[in-house]
Structures are given as structure tokens and as C-alpha cells.
Coordinates of C-alpha atoms and ligand atoms in Angstrom, one line a residue:
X1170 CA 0.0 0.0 0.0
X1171 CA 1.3 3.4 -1.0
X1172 CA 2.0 5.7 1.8
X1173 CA -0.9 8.0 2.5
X1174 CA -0.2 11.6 4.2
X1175 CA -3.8 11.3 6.0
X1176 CA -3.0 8.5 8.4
X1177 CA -3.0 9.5 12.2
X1178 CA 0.3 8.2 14.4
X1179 CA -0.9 7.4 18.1
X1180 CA 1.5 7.9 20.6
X1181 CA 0.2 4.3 22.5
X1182 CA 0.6 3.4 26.1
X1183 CA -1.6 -0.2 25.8
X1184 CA -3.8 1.3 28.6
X1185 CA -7.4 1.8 27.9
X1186 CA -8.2 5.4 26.9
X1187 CA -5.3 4.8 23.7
X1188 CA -6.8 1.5 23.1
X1189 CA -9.8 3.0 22.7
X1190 CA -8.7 6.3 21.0
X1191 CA -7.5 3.9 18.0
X1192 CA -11.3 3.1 17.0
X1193 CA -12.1 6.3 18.3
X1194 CA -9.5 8.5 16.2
X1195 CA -10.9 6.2 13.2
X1196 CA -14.0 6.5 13.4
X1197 CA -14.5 10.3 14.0
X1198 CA -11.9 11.3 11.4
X1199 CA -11.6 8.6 9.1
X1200 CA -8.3 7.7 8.5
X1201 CA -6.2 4.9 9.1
X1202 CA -4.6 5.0 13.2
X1203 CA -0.8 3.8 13.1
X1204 CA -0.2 2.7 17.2
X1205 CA 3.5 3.8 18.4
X1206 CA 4.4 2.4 21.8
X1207 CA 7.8 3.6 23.2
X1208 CA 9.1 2.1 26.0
X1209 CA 11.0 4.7 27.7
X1210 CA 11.6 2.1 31.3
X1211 CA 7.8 2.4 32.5
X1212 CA 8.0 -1.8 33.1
X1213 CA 4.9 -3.8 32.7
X1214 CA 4.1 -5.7 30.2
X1215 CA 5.9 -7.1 27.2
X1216 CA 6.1 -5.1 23.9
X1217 CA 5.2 -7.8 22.3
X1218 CA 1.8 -8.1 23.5
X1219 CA 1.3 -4.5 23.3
X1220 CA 1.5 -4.3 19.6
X1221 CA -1.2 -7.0 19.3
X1222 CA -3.3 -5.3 21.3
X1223 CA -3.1 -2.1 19.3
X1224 CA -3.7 -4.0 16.2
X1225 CA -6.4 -5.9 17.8
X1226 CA -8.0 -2.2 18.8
X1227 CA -7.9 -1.7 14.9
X1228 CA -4.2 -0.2 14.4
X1229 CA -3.5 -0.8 10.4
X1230 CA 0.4 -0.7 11.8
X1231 CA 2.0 -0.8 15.1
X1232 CA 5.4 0.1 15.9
X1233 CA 7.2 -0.7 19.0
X1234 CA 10.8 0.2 19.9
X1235 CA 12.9 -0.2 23.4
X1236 CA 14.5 3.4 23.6
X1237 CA 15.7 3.3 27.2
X1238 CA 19.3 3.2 26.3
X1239 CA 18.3 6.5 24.0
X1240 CA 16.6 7.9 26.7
X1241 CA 19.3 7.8 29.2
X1242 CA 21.5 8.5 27.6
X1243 CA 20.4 11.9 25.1
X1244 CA 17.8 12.9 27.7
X1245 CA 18.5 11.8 31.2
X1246 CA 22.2 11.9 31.1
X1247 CA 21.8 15.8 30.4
X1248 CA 19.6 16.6 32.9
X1249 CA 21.7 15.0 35.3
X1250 CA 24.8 17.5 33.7
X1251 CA 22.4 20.2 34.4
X1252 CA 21.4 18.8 38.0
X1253 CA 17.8 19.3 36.9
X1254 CA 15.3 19.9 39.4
X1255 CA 12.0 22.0 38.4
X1256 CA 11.5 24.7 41.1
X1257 CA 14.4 23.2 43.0
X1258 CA 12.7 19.2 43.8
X1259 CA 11.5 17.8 40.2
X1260 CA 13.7 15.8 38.3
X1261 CA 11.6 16.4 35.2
X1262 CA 10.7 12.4 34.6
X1263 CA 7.8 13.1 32.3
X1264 CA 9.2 16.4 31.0
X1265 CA 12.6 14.1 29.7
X1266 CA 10.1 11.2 28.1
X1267 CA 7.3 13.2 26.0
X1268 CA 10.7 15.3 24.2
X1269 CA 12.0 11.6 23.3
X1270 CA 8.4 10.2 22.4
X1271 CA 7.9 12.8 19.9
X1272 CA 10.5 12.4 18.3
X1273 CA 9.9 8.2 17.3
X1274 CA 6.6 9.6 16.6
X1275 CA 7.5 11.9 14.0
X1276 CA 10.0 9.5 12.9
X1277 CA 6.9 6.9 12.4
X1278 CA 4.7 9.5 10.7
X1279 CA 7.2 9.8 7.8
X1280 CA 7.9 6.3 7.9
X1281 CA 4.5 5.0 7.6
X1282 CA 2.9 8.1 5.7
X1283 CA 0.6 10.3 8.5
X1284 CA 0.5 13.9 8.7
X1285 CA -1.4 14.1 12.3
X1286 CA 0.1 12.8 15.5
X1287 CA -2.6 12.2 18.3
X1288 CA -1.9 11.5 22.2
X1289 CA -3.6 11.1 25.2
X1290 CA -2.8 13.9 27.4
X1291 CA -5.8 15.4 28.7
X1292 CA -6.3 19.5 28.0
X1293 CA -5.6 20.6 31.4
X1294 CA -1.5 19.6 32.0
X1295 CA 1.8 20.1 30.9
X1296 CA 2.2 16.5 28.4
X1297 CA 0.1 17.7 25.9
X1298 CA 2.2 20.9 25.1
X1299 CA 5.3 18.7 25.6
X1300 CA 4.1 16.6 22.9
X1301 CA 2.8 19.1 20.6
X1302 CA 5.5 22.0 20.8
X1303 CA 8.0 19.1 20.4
X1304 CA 6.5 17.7 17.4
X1305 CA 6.0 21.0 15.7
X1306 CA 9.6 21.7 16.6
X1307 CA 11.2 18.6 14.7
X1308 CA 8.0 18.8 11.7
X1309 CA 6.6 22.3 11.3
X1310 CA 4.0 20.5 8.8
X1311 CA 2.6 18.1 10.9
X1312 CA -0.8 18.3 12.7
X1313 CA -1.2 16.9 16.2
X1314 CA -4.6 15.7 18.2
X1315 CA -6.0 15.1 21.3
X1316 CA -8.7 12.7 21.1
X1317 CA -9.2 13.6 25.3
X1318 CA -9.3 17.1 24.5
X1319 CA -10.4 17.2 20.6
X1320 CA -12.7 14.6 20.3
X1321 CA -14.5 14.3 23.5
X1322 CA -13.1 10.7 24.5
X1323 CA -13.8 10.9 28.2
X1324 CA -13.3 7.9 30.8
X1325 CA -16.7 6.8 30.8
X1326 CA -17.1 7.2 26.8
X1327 CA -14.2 5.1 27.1
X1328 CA -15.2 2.2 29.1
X1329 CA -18.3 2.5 26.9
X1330 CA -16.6 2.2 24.4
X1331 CA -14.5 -0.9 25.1
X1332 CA -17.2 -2.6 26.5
X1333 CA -19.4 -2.4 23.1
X1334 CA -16.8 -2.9 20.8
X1335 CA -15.2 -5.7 23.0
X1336 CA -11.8 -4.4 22.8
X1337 CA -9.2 -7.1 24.0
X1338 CA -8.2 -5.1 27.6
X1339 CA -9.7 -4.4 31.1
X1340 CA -12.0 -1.7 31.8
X1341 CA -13.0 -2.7 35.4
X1342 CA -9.6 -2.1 37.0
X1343 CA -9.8 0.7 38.7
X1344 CA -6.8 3.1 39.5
X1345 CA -7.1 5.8 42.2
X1346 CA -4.0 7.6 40.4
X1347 CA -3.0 9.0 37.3
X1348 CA 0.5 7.8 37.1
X1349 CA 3.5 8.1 34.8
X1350 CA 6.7 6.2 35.4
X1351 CA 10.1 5.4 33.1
X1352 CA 13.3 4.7 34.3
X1353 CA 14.1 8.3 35.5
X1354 CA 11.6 8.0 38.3
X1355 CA 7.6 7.9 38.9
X1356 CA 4.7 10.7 38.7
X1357 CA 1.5 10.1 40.9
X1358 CA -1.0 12.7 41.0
X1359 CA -4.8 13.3 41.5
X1360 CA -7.0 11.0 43.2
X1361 CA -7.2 12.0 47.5
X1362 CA -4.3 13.7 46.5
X1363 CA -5.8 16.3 45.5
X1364 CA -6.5 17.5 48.9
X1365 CA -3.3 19.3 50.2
X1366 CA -3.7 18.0 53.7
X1367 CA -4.1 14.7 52.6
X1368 CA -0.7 12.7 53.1
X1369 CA 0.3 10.5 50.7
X1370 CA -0.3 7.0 51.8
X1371 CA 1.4 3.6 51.4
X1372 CA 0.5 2.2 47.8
X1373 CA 1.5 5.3 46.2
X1374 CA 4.5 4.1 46.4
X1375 CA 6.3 1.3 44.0
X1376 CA 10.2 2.5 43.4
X1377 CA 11.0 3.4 46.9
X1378 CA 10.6 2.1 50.3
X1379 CA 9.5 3.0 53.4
X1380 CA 12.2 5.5 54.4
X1381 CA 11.6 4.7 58.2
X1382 CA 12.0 1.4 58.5
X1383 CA 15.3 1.1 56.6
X1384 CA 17.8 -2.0 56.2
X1385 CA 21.6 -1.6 57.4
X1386 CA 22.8 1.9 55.3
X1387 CA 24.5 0.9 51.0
X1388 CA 27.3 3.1 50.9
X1389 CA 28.1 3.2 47.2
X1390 CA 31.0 4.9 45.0
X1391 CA 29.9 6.2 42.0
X1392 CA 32.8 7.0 39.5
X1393 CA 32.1 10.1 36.8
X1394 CA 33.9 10.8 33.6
X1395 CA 33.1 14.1 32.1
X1396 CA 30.2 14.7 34.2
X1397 CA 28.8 10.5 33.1
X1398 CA 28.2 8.2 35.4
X1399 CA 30.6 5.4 34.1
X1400 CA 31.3 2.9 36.6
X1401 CA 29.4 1.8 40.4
X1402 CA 31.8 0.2 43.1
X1403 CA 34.6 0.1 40.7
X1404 CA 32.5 -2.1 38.1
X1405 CA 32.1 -0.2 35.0
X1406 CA 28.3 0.4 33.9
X1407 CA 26.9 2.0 30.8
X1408 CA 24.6 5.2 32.0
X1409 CA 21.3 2.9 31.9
X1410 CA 22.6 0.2 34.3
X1411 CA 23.7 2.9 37.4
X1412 CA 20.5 4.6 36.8
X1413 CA 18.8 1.3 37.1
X1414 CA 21.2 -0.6 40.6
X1415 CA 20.9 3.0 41.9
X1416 CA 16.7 2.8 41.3
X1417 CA 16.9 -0.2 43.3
X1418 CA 20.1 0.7 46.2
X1419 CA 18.5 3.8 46.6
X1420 CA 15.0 2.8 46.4
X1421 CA 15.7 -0.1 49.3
X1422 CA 16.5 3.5 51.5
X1423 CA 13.3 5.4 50.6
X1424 CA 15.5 7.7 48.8
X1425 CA 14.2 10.1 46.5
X1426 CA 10.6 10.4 47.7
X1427 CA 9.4 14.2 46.6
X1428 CA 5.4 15.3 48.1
X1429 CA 5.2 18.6 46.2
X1430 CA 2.8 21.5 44.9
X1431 CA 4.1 22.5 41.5
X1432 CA 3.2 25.3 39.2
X1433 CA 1.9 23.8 35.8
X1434 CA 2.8 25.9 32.4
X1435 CA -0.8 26.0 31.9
X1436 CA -1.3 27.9 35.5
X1437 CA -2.9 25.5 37.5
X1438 CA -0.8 24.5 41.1
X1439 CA -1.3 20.9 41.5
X1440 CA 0.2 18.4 44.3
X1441 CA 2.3 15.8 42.6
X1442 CA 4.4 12.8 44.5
X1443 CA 7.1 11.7 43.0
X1444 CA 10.2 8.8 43.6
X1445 CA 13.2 9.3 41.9
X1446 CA 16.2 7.3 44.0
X1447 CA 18.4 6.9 41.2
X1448 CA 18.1 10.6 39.5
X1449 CA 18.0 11.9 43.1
X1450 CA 21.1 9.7 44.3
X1451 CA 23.2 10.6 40.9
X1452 CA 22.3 14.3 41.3
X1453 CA 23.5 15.0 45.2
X1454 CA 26.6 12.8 43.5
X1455 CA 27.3 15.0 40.5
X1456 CA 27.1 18.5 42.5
X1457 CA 29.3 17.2 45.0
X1458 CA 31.5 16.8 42.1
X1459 CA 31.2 19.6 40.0
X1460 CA 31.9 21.5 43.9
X1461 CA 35.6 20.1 43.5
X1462 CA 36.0 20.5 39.9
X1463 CA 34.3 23.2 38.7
X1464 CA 36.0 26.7 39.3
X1465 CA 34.0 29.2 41.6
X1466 CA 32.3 31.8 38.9
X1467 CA 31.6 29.2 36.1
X1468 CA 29.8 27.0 39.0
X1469 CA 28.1 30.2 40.4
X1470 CA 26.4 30.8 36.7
X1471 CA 26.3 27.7 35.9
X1472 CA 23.3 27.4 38.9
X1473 CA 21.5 29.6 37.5
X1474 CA 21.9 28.1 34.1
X1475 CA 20.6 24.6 35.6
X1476 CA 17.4 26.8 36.6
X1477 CA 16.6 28.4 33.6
X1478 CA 17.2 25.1 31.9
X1479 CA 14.9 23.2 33.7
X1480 CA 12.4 26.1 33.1
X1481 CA 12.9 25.5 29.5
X1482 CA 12.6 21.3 29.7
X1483 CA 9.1 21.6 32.5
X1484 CA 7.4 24.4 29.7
X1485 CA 8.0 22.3 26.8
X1486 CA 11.1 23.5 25.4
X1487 CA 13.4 21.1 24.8
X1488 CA 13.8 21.1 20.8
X1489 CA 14.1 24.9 21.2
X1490 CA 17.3 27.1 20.4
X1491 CA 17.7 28.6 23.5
X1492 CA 17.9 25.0 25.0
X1493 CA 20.7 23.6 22.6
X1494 CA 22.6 26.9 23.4
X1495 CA 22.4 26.2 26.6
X1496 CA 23.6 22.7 25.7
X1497 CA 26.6 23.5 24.3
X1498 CA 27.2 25.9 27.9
X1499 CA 26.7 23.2 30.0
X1500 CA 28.5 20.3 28.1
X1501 CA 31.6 22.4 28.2
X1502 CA 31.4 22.7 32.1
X1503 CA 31.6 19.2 32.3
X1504 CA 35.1 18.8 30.8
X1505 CA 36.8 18.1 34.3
X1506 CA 34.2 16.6 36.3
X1507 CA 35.7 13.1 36.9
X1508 CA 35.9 11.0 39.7
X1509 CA 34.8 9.4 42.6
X1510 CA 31.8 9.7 44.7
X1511 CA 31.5 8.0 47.9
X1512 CA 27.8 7.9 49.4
X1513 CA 25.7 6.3 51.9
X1514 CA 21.9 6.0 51.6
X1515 CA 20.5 5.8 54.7
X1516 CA 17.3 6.2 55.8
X1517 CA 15.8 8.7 53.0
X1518 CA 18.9 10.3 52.2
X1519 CA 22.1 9.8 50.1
X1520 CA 24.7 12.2 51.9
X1521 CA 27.8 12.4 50.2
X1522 CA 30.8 10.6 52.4
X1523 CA 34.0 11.5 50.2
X1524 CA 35.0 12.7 47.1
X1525 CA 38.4 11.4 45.0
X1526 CA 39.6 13.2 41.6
X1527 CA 42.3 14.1 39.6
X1528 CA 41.1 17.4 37.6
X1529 CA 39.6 19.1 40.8
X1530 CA 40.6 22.2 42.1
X1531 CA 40.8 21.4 45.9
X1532 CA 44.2 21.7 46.8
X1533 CA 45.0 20.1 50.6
X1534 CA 48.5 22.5 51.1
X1535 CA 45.9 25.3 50.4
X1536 CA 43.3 24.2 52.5
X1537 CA 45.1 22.4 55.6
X1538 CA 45.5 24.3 59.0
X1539 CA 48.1 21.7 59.6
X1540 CA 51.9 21.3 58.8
X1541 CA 52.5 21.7 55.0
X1542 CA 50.0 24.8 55.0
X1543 CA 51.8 26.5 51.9
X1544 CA 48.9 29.2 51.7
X1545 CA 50.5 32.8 52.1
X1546 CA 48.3 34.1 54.9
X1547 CA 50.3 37.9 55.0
X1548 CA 48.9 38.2 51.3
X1549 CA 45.5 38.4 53.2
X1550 CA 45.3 41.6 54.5
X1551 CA 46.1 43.3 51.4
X1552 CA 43.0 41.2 49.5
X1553 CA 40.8 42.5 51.7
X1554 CA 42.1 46.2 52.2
X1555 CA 41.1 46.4 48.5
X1556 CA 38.4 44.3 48.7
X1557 CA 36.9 46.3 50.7
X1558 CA 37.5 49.8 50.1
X1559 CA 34.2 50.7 48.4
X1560 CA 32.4 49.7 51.2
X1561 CA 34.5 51.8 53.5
X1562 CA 34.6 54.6 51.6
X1563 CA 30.3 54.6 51.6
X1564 CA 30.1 53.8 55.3
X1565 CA 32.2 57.1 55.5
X1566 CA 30.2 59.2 53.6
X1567 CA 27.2 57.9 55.3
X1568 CA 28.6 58.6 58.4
X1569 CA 29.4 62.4 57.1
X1570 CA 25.8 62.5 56.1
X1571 CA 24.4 61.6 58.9
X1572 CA 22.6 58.7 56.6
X1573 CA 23.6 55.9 59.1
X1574 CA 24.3 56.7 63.0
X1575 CA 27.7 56.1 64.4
X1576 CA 28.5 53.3 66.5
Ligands
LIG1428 N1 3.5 17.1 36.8 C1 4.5 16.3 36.1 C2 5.0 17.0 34.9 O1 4.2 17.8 34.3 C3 4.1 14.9 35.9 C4 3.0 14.6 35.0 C5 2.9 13.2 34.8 N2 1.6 12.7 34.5 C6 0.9 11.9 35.4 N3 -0.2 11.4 34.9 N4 1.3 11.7 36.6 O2 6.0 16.8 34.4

């Protein structure tokens, strides 16, 4: 069959509301639905059986691929450079997948001849302009959907839905939460948590345990190279595999556990729980690094880099030009941040033990108040007669002026 420019490419989780969408995308806007399932490390079940069911729900194709090596590495593996926390707790799980998803996506839609992509974000939160702004960013020509949003496909039209048409999946479960998850960490949201007071309670819970009750502390030594985590206890690891022990060392501590109210792009504050032990873990790791290797001014703007660039990744940005220059800033900081890490997760935290390197800037004769101090303390007092002459000179003047009293 000749490649048709009005098929529709699903972004497809093998839940119910995308099962359905296929029939439902179909049906109201009769083209052919082409199911793309991306697994970006949410676990569950087996591609395999995903792609039947999408054909099953009435996908003409269905395209499945394992990009959690690709997501690690060209999505998480920045962040962590960038120590990426939104509004200074989120590690930006779902804002690193939807960038990543749209882009096999688009890839699909040229492969198998579409010219809308369609997902199922609802119309209220952040996803959905993820999705779009990415996919108009890589294909400028290429329409996108929301079957939630655009086509009226609520929960109950769903199950409806399923239940009439006897679509091949469950729609009796019932989930209290709306839940994303890959290997970067896990989003849980509405549900009881929607009231603030509410604390989050035990089954929201699945990547980290029960801080509280934790088993004898993990210390762990985590080896960077150019600001990579490369090797775990001396073992060497590709990227994926210490995000993935750490998920699990880390998790065993109830590390990385995040109760939050964040401010959505599209201005609604909602209360979002989160579990991130391995991002959280490698983060506290990689400052601690950067804090002997980085020299003081570059790391001083290079904060407020990491803020503006998780801005930019939360509000949809990441296939923007601001982000890639920003890119190209923080790769170059990362030139001499290699080394050792030492930590111990413990009870909820990973606190950083002890730090080993060869291109740091920490120099022990410098440092030490003991024999073999080589630092010149008599240059001192000239430093700060200069360094603070301005100062002295206004504290005169307002003294003159009577603007301050005297002492
Ligand atoms: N609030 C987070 C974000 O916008 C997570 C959203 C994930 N979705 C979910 N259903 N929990 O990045």
C-alpha cells in the first residue's frame, strides 16, 4: 500500500483510553490510526503483547521500539549535567520522556505516511504541550490531536466504548491515580491527593521504600567521567545500568521520595508525589562533584543556568534554540568533572561521604590548618584592604551624612 499523508500516528501506552482512542480516532476522522508504543523504562508488560493489542483495537500498523538506552542516555544523562530539578525538587521524569516520544513519533509519521500525530494527554496539564510544541519543533508541517481534548473521548465514553466494541483489555480495574513512570523515576497525582492536607499513603509508592524502616545503610562509589556516570563500586556500567542498581540501592533507603505543589505551564498549582532514587542519588553525586572541579564563577552561573534550563525542559522547550545553546554551555562545564563519589543512603537520604579526583581544584596545602600549609596568609590583609574599600569609603560618607548613626 502506497504511503498516505492522511493517516493518524498514536503515541500508544496499551492502557485503555489509547486502546480505545485507535477506533475512536478512526471512526471520527476517518483515516487509518498507526499505534507507536515507546518504551521509555515504565515496566509492565511485554512489547510484544502491546503491539497486538493495538492492532487488535484496529491499528493498520503498530510500531514498537525499546529506547531506554536513548533515553538515558540523550535525555536523562543531560539533565543530570544540568542537575535538573523543576522549582528546585522535580527531576523532570515526564518532562525528559514526552521530548524523546515525539520524536519516534515523527519518525513513524514519515515512515508509515501520517501527517497528524494524536496522544492522550488530557487539555488541562503540561504533556500535551510537551508533545505538541516538540513535534512541531522537529515537523513544522505536521498536525497533532488530542482525542481527550479534541474529540471528546472521556473515561466513561471510554469504558463505553471498550465494553461495546469488546476491545481485547480491562476496563474494570480501577486506579485511584494518574501515574506516569520510566526509568528516570515515577509521577503520581490526582486522586485523595488532590486535597493538600491529605498525606500521601502507602501504595502510592512502587520505586522506593518506606524511608523509616530502613535496612543496614548501602554506601556506594559512583565513578564520573566528564560529568557520566561510568562505573558503580569500581564495576564499570553503561549510563542505563547505574540509573537502574541505583533505582533499586536507593529505592531499598526510601531515597528520592518528593510530596510537592508545582506550578503547571498552563497555570494551575497541582500536588504531585514523585520517587526518583536513582536521579536523586546521581544528582547529590554529581554537585558534589562539580563542587571540586568546577571553578568558583563558572559554577556560580552555571546554577543559574541549571534553573533556567529546567524552566525550559518543564514548559515544553526542549527542541528549542535557547535550550541547545544552553547545551553547548553546560557540556563544556563538564570537561573536568571526573571521579569518585562516595555515598551512603540511609534512611531517606544519600549524603555524600567523600569525594576522590584528579582534575579538581581542591588543593589540601591550600586548604590544611596543619603542617605543610603552603597558603601565604600575610597576602591576606592586602585582599581584603582592596576588597573592601568601596564599602568603606560609603560607610564614610554615610557617616558624614548623617545617613547611618555612628556606633
Ligand atoms: N506534573 C509532572 C509534569 O508535568 C508529571 C505529570 C505526569 N503525569 C501523570 N499522569 N502523573 O512533568
Amino acid at each position: 500500500m502506497s504511503a498516505s499523508t492522511d493517516r493518524v500516528v498514536l503515541a500508544y501506552s496499551g492502557g485503555l483510553d489509547t486502546s480505545v482512542a485507535i477506533g475512536w480516532i478512526a471512526e471520527r476522522t476517518r483515516r487509518e490510526v498507526v499505534a507507536v508504543c515507546v518504551d521509555v523504562g515504565q515496566g509492565g508488560e511485554d512489547l510484544g503483547v502491546v503491539r497486538q493489542r493495538a492492532l487488535d483495537c484496529g491499528a493498520v500498523e503498530a510500531y514498537v521500539a525499546d529506547a531506554r538506552e536513548e533515553f538515558v542516555n540523550d535525555y536523562c544523562v543531560p539533565a543530570l549535567k544540568a542537575n535538573a530539578l523543576y522549582e528546585g525538587r522535580y527531576p523532570l521524569v515526564s518532562a525528559l520522556s514526552r521530548p524523546l516520544i515525539a520524536r519516534h513519533l515523527v519518525r513513524a509519521a514519515r515512515e508509515f505516511g501520517a501527517g497528524t500525530v494524536a496522544h492522550g494527554c488530557t487539555g488541562k496539564g503540561n504533556d500535551q504541550v510537551r508533545f505538541e510544541v516538540s513535534i512541531t519543533s522537529m515537523a513544522p508541517d505536521m498536525d497533532c490531536l488530542s482525542p481527550v481534548r479534541d474529540l471528546a473521548l472521556t473515561r466513561d465514553v471510554a469504558i463505553g466504548y471498550a465494553e461495546e466494541h469488546s476491545l481485547p483489555i480491562e476496563t474494570t480495574r480501577h486506579n485511584p491515580f494518574s501515574i506516569d513512570q520510566n526509568v528516570w523515576g515515577r509521577a503520581i497525582e490526582t486522586g485523595f491527593l488532590e486535597d493538600l492536607w491529605n498525606a500521601p499513603t502507602k501504595d502510592v509508592y512502587v520505586y522506593t521504600d518506606d524511608p523509616t524502616y530502613p535496612p543496614l545503610p548501602d554506601e556506594v562509589v559512583i565513578t564520573f567521567e566528564r560529568g557520566v556516570p561510568v562505573a558503580l563500586d569500581g564495576r564499570p556500567v553503561t549510563p542505563l545500568e547505574a540509573v537502574q542498581e541505583l533505582n533499586r540501592r536507593a529505592g531499598a533507603q526510601g531515597v528520592g521520595r518528593i510530596d510537592m505543589v508545582e506550578d503547571r505551564l498552563v497555570g494551575i498549582k497541582s500536588r504531585e508525589i514523585y520517587e526518583a532514587p536513582g536521579a536523586v542519588a546521581l544528582i547529590e553525586a554529581h554537585q558534589a562533584l562539580e563542587a571540586v572541579t568546577l571553578e568558583r564563577q563558572q559554577r556560580r552561573y552555571k546554577r543559574q543556568m541549571e534553573q533556567a534550563w529546567s524552566d525550559l525542559v518543564y514548559e515544553a522547550q526542549w527542541y528549542s534554540p535557547l535550550k541547545r545553546s544552553m547545551d553547548a554551555f553546560i557540556e563544556d562545564t563538564q570537561r573536568h568533572v571526573c571521579g569518585d563519589i562516595r555515598m551512603v543512603l540511609h534512611g531517606g537520604r544519600a549524603t555524600v561521604t567523600g569525594r576522590r579526583t584528579d582534575t579538581g581544584l581542591y588543593d589540601f596545602g591550600l586548604a590544611t590548618y596543619d603542617t605543610g600549609d603552603t597558603f601565604d596568609q600575610s597576602s591576606a590583609r592586602g585582599f581584603i584592604e582592596i576588597y573592601g574599600l568601596q564599602s568603606r569609603l560609603a560607610a564614610a560618607r554615610d557617616l558624614r551624612s548623617g545617613d547611618v548613626e555612628a556606633f
